[in-house]
PDB file of C-alpha atoms in Angstrom:
ATOM      1  CA  MET A   1     -12.145 -10.958  16.418  1.00 40.00           C
ATOM      2  CA  SER A   2     -10.990 -10.997  12.683  1.00 48.00           C
ATOM      3  CA  ALA A   3     -10.187  -7.730  11.166  1.00 61.00           C
ATOM      4  CA  PRO A   4     -12.738  -6.372   8.516  1.00 93.00           C
ATOM      5  CA  VAL A   5     -12.027  -7.702   4.948  1.00 95.00           C
ATOM      6  CA  SER A   6     -13.047  -6.740   1.345  1.00 97.00           C
ATOM      7  CA  THR A   7     -16.685  -6.871   0.374  1.00 97.00           C
ATOM      8  CA  PRO A   8     -18.719  -6.886  -2.783  1.00 98.00           C
ATOM      9  CA  GLU A   9     -19.710  -3.205  -2.012  1.00 98.00           C
ATOM     10  CA  ASP A  10     -15.839  -2.222  -1.844  1.00 98.00           C
ATOM     11  CA  LEU A  11     -15.438  -3.725  -5.090  1.00 98.00           C
ATOM     12  CA  ARG A  12     -18.402  -2.070  -6.739  1.00 98.00           C
ATOM     13  CA  ARG A  13     -16.998   1.290  -5.490  1.00 98.00           C
ATOM     14  CA  VAL A  14     -13.530   0.522  -7.147  1.00 98.00           C
ATOM     15  CA  VAL A  15     -15.181  -0.641 -10.386  1.00 98.00           C
ATOM     16  CA  ASP A  16     -17.174   2.676 -10.615  1.00 98.00           C
ATOM     17  CA  ALA A  17     -13.948   4.651  -9.993  1.00 98.00           C
ATOM     18  CA  ILE A  18     -12.088   2.830 -12.616  1.00 98.00           C
ATOM     19  CA  MET A  19     -14.960   3.583 -15.158  1.00 98.00           C
ATOM     20  CA  VAL A  20     -14.880   7.245 -14.245  1.00 98.00           C
ATOM     21  CA  GLY A  21     -11.094   7.404 -14.563  1.00 98.00           C
ATOM     22  CA  PHE A  22     -10.947   5.395 -17.907  1.00 98.00           C
ATOM     23  CA  ALA A  23     -13.585   7.480 -19.445  1.00 98.00           C
ATOM     24  CA  GLN A  24     -11.203  10.389 -19.391  1.00 98.00           C
ATOM     25  CA  VAL A  25      -8.643   8.723 -21.547  1.00 98.00           C
ATOM     26  CA  PRO A  26      -8.971   9.688 -25.201  1.00 98.00           C
ATOM     27  CA  ASP A  27      -9.473   7.132 -27.960  1.00 98.00           C
ATOM     28  CA  ASP A  28      -6.067   7.505 -29.171  1.00 97.00           C
ATOM     29  CA  GLY A  29      -4.333   7.429 -25.752  1.00 98.00           C
ATOM     30  CA  TRP A  30      -4.484   3.591 -25.209  1.00 97.00           C
ATOM     31  CA  ALA A  31      -1.379   2.957 -27.148  1.00 96.00           C
ATOM     32  CA  ARG A  32       0.626   4.953 -24.789  1.00 97.00           C
ATOM     33  CA  PRO A  33       2.881   2.881 -22.328  1.00 97.00           C
ATOM     34  CA  ALA A  34       1.344   2.193 -18.874  1.00 97.00           C
ATOM     35  CA  HIS A  35       3.237   3.989 -16.087  1.00 96.00           C
ATOM     36  CA  GLY A  36       6.059   1.417 -14.975  1.00 93.00           C
ATOM     37  CA  LEU A  37       4.898  -1.337 -17.129  1.00 93.00           C
ATOM     38  CA  ALA A  38       6.040  -3.017 -20.336  1.00 91.00           C
ATOM     39  CA  TRP A  39       2.422  -3.040 -21.445  1.00 94.00           C
ATOM     40  CA  ASP A  40       0.711  -0.135 -23.259  1.00 96.00           C
ATOM     41  CA  CYS A  41      -2.512   1.226 -21.632  1.00 97.00           C
ATOM     42  CA  ARG A  42      -4.760  -0.918 -23.783  1.00 96.00           C
ATOM     43  CA  ASP A  43      -3.046  -4.210 -22.659  1.00 95.00           C
ATOM     44  CA  THR A  44      -3.269  -3.034 -19.170  1.00 96.00           C
ATOM     45  CA  ALA A  45      -6.978  -2.326 -19.240  1.00 97.00           C
ATOM     46  CA  ALA A  46      -7.579  -5.656 -21.054  1.00 96.00           C
ATOM     47  CA  HIS A  47      -5.491  -7.527 -18.401  1.00 95.00           C
ATOM     48  CA  LEU A  48      -7.740  -6.028 -15.613  1.00 96.00           C
ATOM     49  CA  VAL A  49     -10.835  -6.972 -17.491  1.00 97.00           C
ATOM     50  CA  ASP A  50      -9.622 -10.428 -18.056  1.00 96.00           C
ATOM     51  CA  ASP A  51      -8.843 -10.805 -14.280  1.00 96.00           C
ATOM     52  CA  PHE A  52     -12.302  -9.622 -13.320  1.00 98.00           C
ATOM     53  CA  ALA A  53     -13.976 -12.204 -15.579  1.00 97.00           C
ATOM     54  CA  SER A  54     -11.403 -15.060 -14.576  1.00 95.00           C
ATOM     55  CA  TYR A  55     -11.916 -14.370 -10.842  1.00 97.00           C
ATOM     56  CA  ALA A  56     -15.712 -14.576 -11.341  1.00 97.00           C
ATOM     57  CA  MET A  57     -15.710 -17.719 -13.344  1.00 96.00           C
ATOM     58  CA  ASN A  58     -13.196 -19.409 -10.806  1.00 95.00           C
ATOM     59  CA  LEU A  59     -15.640 -18.864  -8.023  1.00 96.00           C
ATOM     60  CA  SER A  60     -18.946 -19.215  -9.649  1.00 96.00           C
ATOM     61  CA  SER A  61     -18.815 -22.859 -10.339  1.00 92.00           C
ATOM     62  CA  ARG A  62     -21.231 -25.018  -8.419  1.00 92.00           C
ATOM     63  CA  GLU A  63     -18.495 -27.566  -7.917  1.00 92.00           C
ATOM     64  CA  VAL A  64     -15.244 -26.745  -6.287  1.00 92.00           C
ATOM     65  CA  HIS A  65     -12.182 -26.857  -8.552  1.00 90.00           C
ATOM     66  CA  LEU A  66      -8.845 -25.995  -7.065  1.00 93.00           C
ATOM     67  CA  ASP A  67      -6.613 -27.439  -9.536  1.00 91.00           C
ATOM     68  CA  GLY A  68      -6.398 -24.541 -11.911  1.00 89.00           C
ATOM     69  CA  TYR A  69      -8.096 -21.841 -13.989  1.00 88.00           C
ATOM     70  CA  ILE A  70     -11.205 -22.721 -16.026  1.00 89.00           C
ATOM     71  CA  PRO A  71      -9.767 -24.739 -19.060  1.00 90.00           C
ATOM     72  CA  PHE A  72     -10.484 -22.168 -21.862  1.00 90.00           C
ATOM     73  CA  VAL A  73      -8.160 -21.736 -24.713  1.00 89.00           C
ATOM     74  CA  ASP A  74      -6.745 -18.305 -24.999  1.00 83.00           C
ATOM     75  CA  PRO A  75      -7.296 -16.604 -28.371  1.00 87.00           C
ATOM     76  CA  PRO A  76      -4.194 -15.430 -30.323  1.00 87.00           C
ATOM     77  CA  GLN A  77      -2.499 -12.249 -29.091  1.00 82.00           C
ATOM     78  CA  TRP A  78      -3.743  -9.310 -30.918  1.00 80.00           C
ATOM     79  CA  GLN A  79      -0.345  -7.638 -30.639  1.00 80.00           C
ATOM     80  CA  PRO A  80       3.069  -8.936 -29.745  1.00 83.00           C
ATOM     81  CA  THR A  81       3.139  -7.141 -26.266  1.00 80.00           C
ATOM     82  CA  THR A  82      -0.261  -8.295 -25.286  1.00 82.00           C
ATOM     83  CA  PRO A  83      -0.567 -10.616 -22.057  1.00 83.00           C
ATOM     84  CA  PRO A  84      -2.459 -13.996 -22.660  1.00 85.00           C
ATOM     85  CA  ASN A  85      -6.083 -13.062 -22.197  1.00 90.00           C
ATOM     86  CA  LEU A  86      -9.516 -14.632 -22.871  1.00 91.00           C
ATOM     87  CA  LEU A  87     -11.235 -11.344 -23.314  1.00 91.00           C
ATOM     88  CA  TRP A  88     -10.391  -8.494 -25.239  1.00 91.00           C
ATOM     89  CA  PRO A  89     -11.962  -4.926 -25.505  1.00 93.00           C
ATOM     90  CA  ASP A  90     -12.540  -4.141 -29.191  1.00 93.00           C
ATOM     91  CA  PRO A  91      -9.628  -1.788 -30.179  1.00 92.00           C
ATOM     92  CA  ALA A  92     -11.799  -0.340 -33.014  1.00 93.00           C
ATOM     93  CA  ARG A  93     -14.302   0.998 -30.526  1.00 95.00           C
ATOM     94  CA  GLY A  94     -12.079   3.128 -28.253  1.00 96.00           C
ATOM     95  CA  THR A  95     -12.529   4.292 -24.874  1.00 98.00           C
ATOM     96  CA  ALA A  96     -16.285   3.476 -24.632  1.00 98.00           C
ATOM     97  CA  ALA A  97     -15.544  -0.199 -25.288  1.00 98.00           C
ATOM     98  CA  ILE A  98     -13.069  -0.469 -22.522  1.00 98.00           C
ATOM     99  CA  VAL A  99     -15.311   1.349 -20.098  1.00 98.00           C
ATOM    100  CA  ARG A 100     -18.144  -1.036 -20.995  1.00 98.00           C
ATOM    101  CA  CYS A 101     -16.004  -4.004 -20.596  1.00 98.00           C
ATOM    102  CA  VAL A 102     -14.892  -2.870 -17.252  1.00 98.00           C
ATOM    103  CA  ASP A 103     -18.469  -2.344 -16.117  1.00 98.00           C
ATOM    104  CA  ALA A 104     -19.568  -5.738 -17.439  1.00 98.00           C
ATOM    105  CA  THR A 105     -16.718  -7.840 -16.032  1.00 98.00           C
ATOM    106  CA  GLY A 106     -16.303  -5.809 -12.829  1.00 98.00           C
ATOM    107  CA  GLY A 107     -20.109  -6.039 -12.318  1.00 98.00           C
ATOM    108  CA  LEU A 108     -19.919  -9.997 -12.801  1.00 98.00           C
ATOM    109  CA  LEU A 109     -17.279 -10.341 -10.075  1.00 98.00           C
ATOM    110  CA  VAL A 110     -19.286  -7.974  -7.868  1.00 98.00           C
ATOM    111  CA  ALA A 111     -22.356 -10.356  -8.369  1.00 98.00           C
ATOM    112  CA  VAL A 112     -20.493 -13.610  -7.831  1.00 98.00           C
ATOM    113  CA  THR A 113     -18.686 -12.352  -4.685  1.00 98.00           C
ATOM    114  CA  ALA A 114     -22.018 -11.291  -3.368  1.00 98.00           C
ATOM    115  CA  THR A 115     -23.741 -14.484  -3.962  1.00 97.00           C
ATOM    116  CA  ALA A 116     -21.372 -17.126  -3.356  1.00 97.00           C
ATOM    117  CA  PRO A 117     -22.126 -19.521  -0.493  1.00 94.00           C
ATOM    118  CA  PRO A 118     -20.225 -19.095   2.753  1.00 92.00           C
ATOM    119  CA  GLY A 119     -16.849 -20.986   2.544  1.00 93.00           C
ATOM    120  CA  HIS A 120     -17.219 -21.605  -1.162  1.00 96.00           C
ATOM    121  CA  LEU A 121     -13.751 -21.503  -2.682  1.00 97.00           C
ATOM    122  CA  GLY A 122     -12.187 -20.909  -6.058  1.00 97.00           C
ATOM    123  CA  TYR A 123      -8.675 -21.529  -7.416  1.00 96.00           C
ATOM    124  CA  HIS A 124      -5.940 -18.986  -7.487  1.00 96.00           C
ATOM    125  CA  PRO A 125      -2.207 -19.629  -7.606  1.00 95.00           C
ATOM    126  CA  ALA A 126      -1.503 -17.425  -4.625  1.00 94.00           C
ATOM    127  CA  GLY A 127      -3.928 -19.542  -2.642  1.00 95.00           C
ATOM    128  CA  SER A 128      -7.343 -21.052  -3.217  1.00 96.00           C
ATOM    129  CA  SER A 129      -9.903 -18.210  -1.917  1.00 97.00           C
ATOM    130  CA  ASP A 130     -13.274 -17.365  -0.904  1.00 97.00           C
ATOM    131  CA  ALA A 131     -15.566 -14.447  -1.816  1.00 98.00           C
ATOM    132  CA  ALA A 132     -13.767 -11.840   0.355  1.00 97.00           C
ATOM    133  CA  GLY A 133     -10.458 -12.901  -1.167  1.00 98.00           C
ATOM    134  CA  PHE A 134     -11.657 -12.654  -4.690  1.00 98.00           C
ATOM    135  CA  ALA A 135     -13.278  -9.334  -4.105  1.00 98.00           C
ATOM    136  CA  ALA A 136      -9.946  -8.160  -2.621  1.00 98.00           C
ATOM    137  CA  MET A 137      -8.118  -9.679  -5.692  1.00 98.00           C
ATOM    138  CA  GLY A 138     -10.409  -7.679  -8.039  1.00 98.00           C
ATOM    139  CA  ILE A 139      -9.856  -4.531  -6.185  1.00 98.00           C
ATOM    140  CA  VAL A 140      -6.020  -4.897  -6.187  1.00 98.00           C
ATOM    141  CA  GLU A 141      -5.881  -5.840  -9.942  1.00 98.00           C
ATOM    142  CA  GLY A 142      -8.350  -3.068 -10.955  1.00 98.00           C
ATOM    143  CA  ALA A 143      -6.874  -0.193  -8.802  1.00 98.00           C
ATOM    144  CA  ALA A 144      -3.335  -0.916  -9.232  1.00 97.00           C
ATOM    145  CA  HIS A 145      -3.676  -1.245 -13.106  1.00 98.00           C
ATOM    146  CA  ALA A 146      -6.094   1.718 -13.177  1.00 98.00           C
ATOM    147  CA  TRP A 147      -3.377   3.791 -11.405  1.00 98.00           C
ATOM    148  CA  ASP A 148      -0.763   2.423 -13.962  1.00 97.00           C
ATOM    149  CA  VAL A 149      -3.040   3.666 -16.957  1.00 98.00           C
ATOM    150  CA  LEU A 150      -4.273   6.896 -15.562  1.00 98.00           C
ATOM    151  CA  THR A 151      -0.738   8.018 -14.028  1.00 98.00           C
ATOM    152  CA  ALA A 152       0.475   7.626 -17.653  1.00 98.00           C
ATOM    153  CA  HIS A 153      -1.975  10.243 -18.724  1.00 98.00           C
ATOM    154  CA  GLY A 154      -1.203  12.633 -15.807  1.00 98.00           C
ATOM    155  CA  LEU A 155      -4.763  11.803 -14.327  1.00 98.00           C
ATOM    156  CA  ASP A 156      -5.183  11.310 -10.623  1.00 98.00           C
ATOM    157  CA  PHE A 157      -6.511   7.910  -9.326  1.00 98.00           C
ATOM    158  CA  SER A 158      -6.781   6.493  -5.860  1.00 98.00           C
ATOM    159  CA  ILE A 159      -9.379   4.600  -3.722  1.00 98.00           C
ATOM    160  CA  ASP A 160     -10.642   5.244  -0.399  1.00 97.00           C
ATOM    161  CA  ASP A 161      -8.505   4.442   2.677  1.00 97.00           C
ATOM    162  CA  ASP A 162     -11.035   2.089   4.251  1.00 97.00           C
ATOM    163  CA  ILE A 163     -11.100  -0.102   1.180  1.00 97.00           C
ATOM    164  CA  CYS A 164      -7.385  -0.198   1.151  1.00 98.00           C
ATOM    165  CA  VAL A 165      -7.103  -1.164   4.832  1.00 97.00           C
ATOM    166  CA  ARG A 166      -9.499  -4.069   4.192  1.00 97.00           C
ATOM    167  CA  VAL A 167      -7.547  -5.214   1.053  1.00 97.00           C
ATOM    168  CA  LEU A 168      -4.372  -5.105   3.118  1.00 97.00           C
ATOM    169  CA  ASN A 169      -6.102  -7.030   5.883  1.00 96.00           C
ATOM    170  CA  ARG A 170      -7.191  -9.771   3.502  1.00 97.00           C
ATOM    171  CA  LEU A 171      -4.329 -10.230   1.112  1.00 97.00           C
ATOM    172  CA  PHE A 172      -1.117  -8.736   2.551  1.00 95.00           C
ATOM    173  CA  PRO A 173      -0.507  -9.947   6.056  1.00 91.00           C
ATOM    174  CA  GLY A 174       2.308  -8.142   7.667  1.00 88.00           C
ATOM    175  CA  SER A 175       2.080  -5.220   5.219  1.00 91.00           C
ATOM    176  CA  THR A 176       3.402  -1.613   6.222  1.00 89.00           C
ATOM    177  CA  ARG A 177       0.712   0.516   7.949  1.00 93.00           C
ATOM    178  CA  THR A 178       1.370   4.309   8.056  1.00 94.00           C
ATOM    179  CA  GLY A 179      -2.262   5.427   8.547  1.00 93.00           C
ATOM    180  CA  ASP A 180      -2.269   6.502   4.919  1.00 96.00           C
ATOM    181  CA  GLY A 181      -4.289   3.660   3.262  1.00 96.00           C
ATOM    182  CA  TRP A 182      -3.606   4.483  -0.271  1.00 97.00           C
ATOM    183  CA  HIS A 183       0.129   4.884   0.117  1.00 96.00           C
ATOM    184  CA  ASP A 184       0.210   1.555   2.001  1.00 97.00           C
ATOM    185  CA  PHE A 185      -1.727   0.068  -0.953  1.00 97.00           C
ATOM    186  CA  LEU A 186       0.931   1.394  -3.453  1.00 97.00           C
ATOM    187  CA  THR A 187       3.579   0.095  -1.157  1.00 95.00           C
ATOM    188  CA  ALA A 188       2.115  -3.333  -1.026  1.00 95.00           C
ATOM    189  CA  THR A 189       1.847  -3.386  -4.803  1.00 96.00           C
ATOM    190  CA  HIS A 190       5.299  -2.048  -5.455  1.00 93.00           C
ATOM    191  CA  ARG A 191       4.204   1.152  -6.928  1.00 94.00           C
ATOM    192  CA  THR A 192       6.036   3.659  -5.019  1.00 89.00           C
ATOM    193  CA  GLU A 193       9.387   5.488  -6.033  1.00 85.00           C
ATOM    194  CA  ALA A 194      11.287   3.688  -3.207  1.00 82.00           C
ATOM    195  CA  ASN A 195      10.084   0.039  -4.140  1.00 81.00           C
ATOM    196  CA  ARG A 196       8.784  -0.097  -7.814  1.00 79.00           C
ATOM    197  CA  ALA A 197       9.324  -3.686  -9.064  1.00 72.00           C
ATOM    198  CA  PRO A 198       7.548  -5.944 -11.531  1.00 70.00           C
ATOM    199  CA  HIS A 199       7.133  -8.962  -9.236  1.00 78.00           C
ATOM    200  CA  TRP A 200       5.023  -8.923  -6.049  1.00 85.00           C
ATOM    201  CA  ARG A 201       2.727 -11.381  -4.494  1.00 90.00           C
ATOM    202  CA  TRP A 202      -0.285 -11.513  -2.045  1.00 95.00           C
ATOM    203  CA  ASP A 203      -1.679 -14.344   0.059  1.00 95.00           C
ATOM    204  CA  SER A 204      -5.130 -15.249  -1.006  1.00 96.00           C
ATOM    205  CA  THR A 205      -5.484 -18.243   1.108  1.00 96.00           C
ATOM    206  CA  VAL A 206      -8.256 -18.457   3.609  1.00 96.00           C
ATOM    207  CA  ARG A 207      -6.775 -17.889   7.133  1.00 94.00           C
ATOM    208  CA  ASP A 208      -8.169 -17.973  10.749  1.00 89.00           C
ATOM    209  CA  THR A 209      -7.476 -14.182  11.237  1.00 90.00           C
ATOM    210  CA  TYR A 210      -6.755 -11.257   9.037  1.00 90.00           C
ATOM    211  CA  GLY A 211      -4.843  -8.135   9.550  1.00 75.00           C
ATOM    212  CA  ASP A 212      -1.424  -6.777  10.469  1.00 54.00           C
TER     213      ASP A 212
END
């Protein structure tokens, strides 16, 4: 029997945790460099917001498109370090705007993954994926980058071990399993002192079985 994989309920729990964590960042704290990244905290938060929305739109189409992301034109970068994003939290409105954007786009991805028909696929360069895959990808991008932001501010952040295990089952075949789900998540996303690196990859393809 296939191992359990990520669910919309898992994603909702993670989005809620991100909102609680980000609400602790002061308005003037978003220009601080994110932990271990070339981006600042605002760029990092904007990136995860953009991922939530992009994943939702890739899966929400009635027709299946597996040839690339939705063909929107990215707006100009608002600062030189900024990643190419479609959506931007208003920098003039501080922490409250970022938390609201996380809530809105995270909620959109929760809704889409909860209602996508069985077997419906959306595009991702690491493998076209189903609802469980997009829920897992949202969890990874959200939790990993929330950790980058909150670690930079000396704030603790983690997600529950059961959610981590389902993410690893779905996206990281063959990943290290130690019984500490959060540590294994950080290892898979190259966020430990032993393996910190900017480039890592998951496998979001639909497979016959999931797990280690």
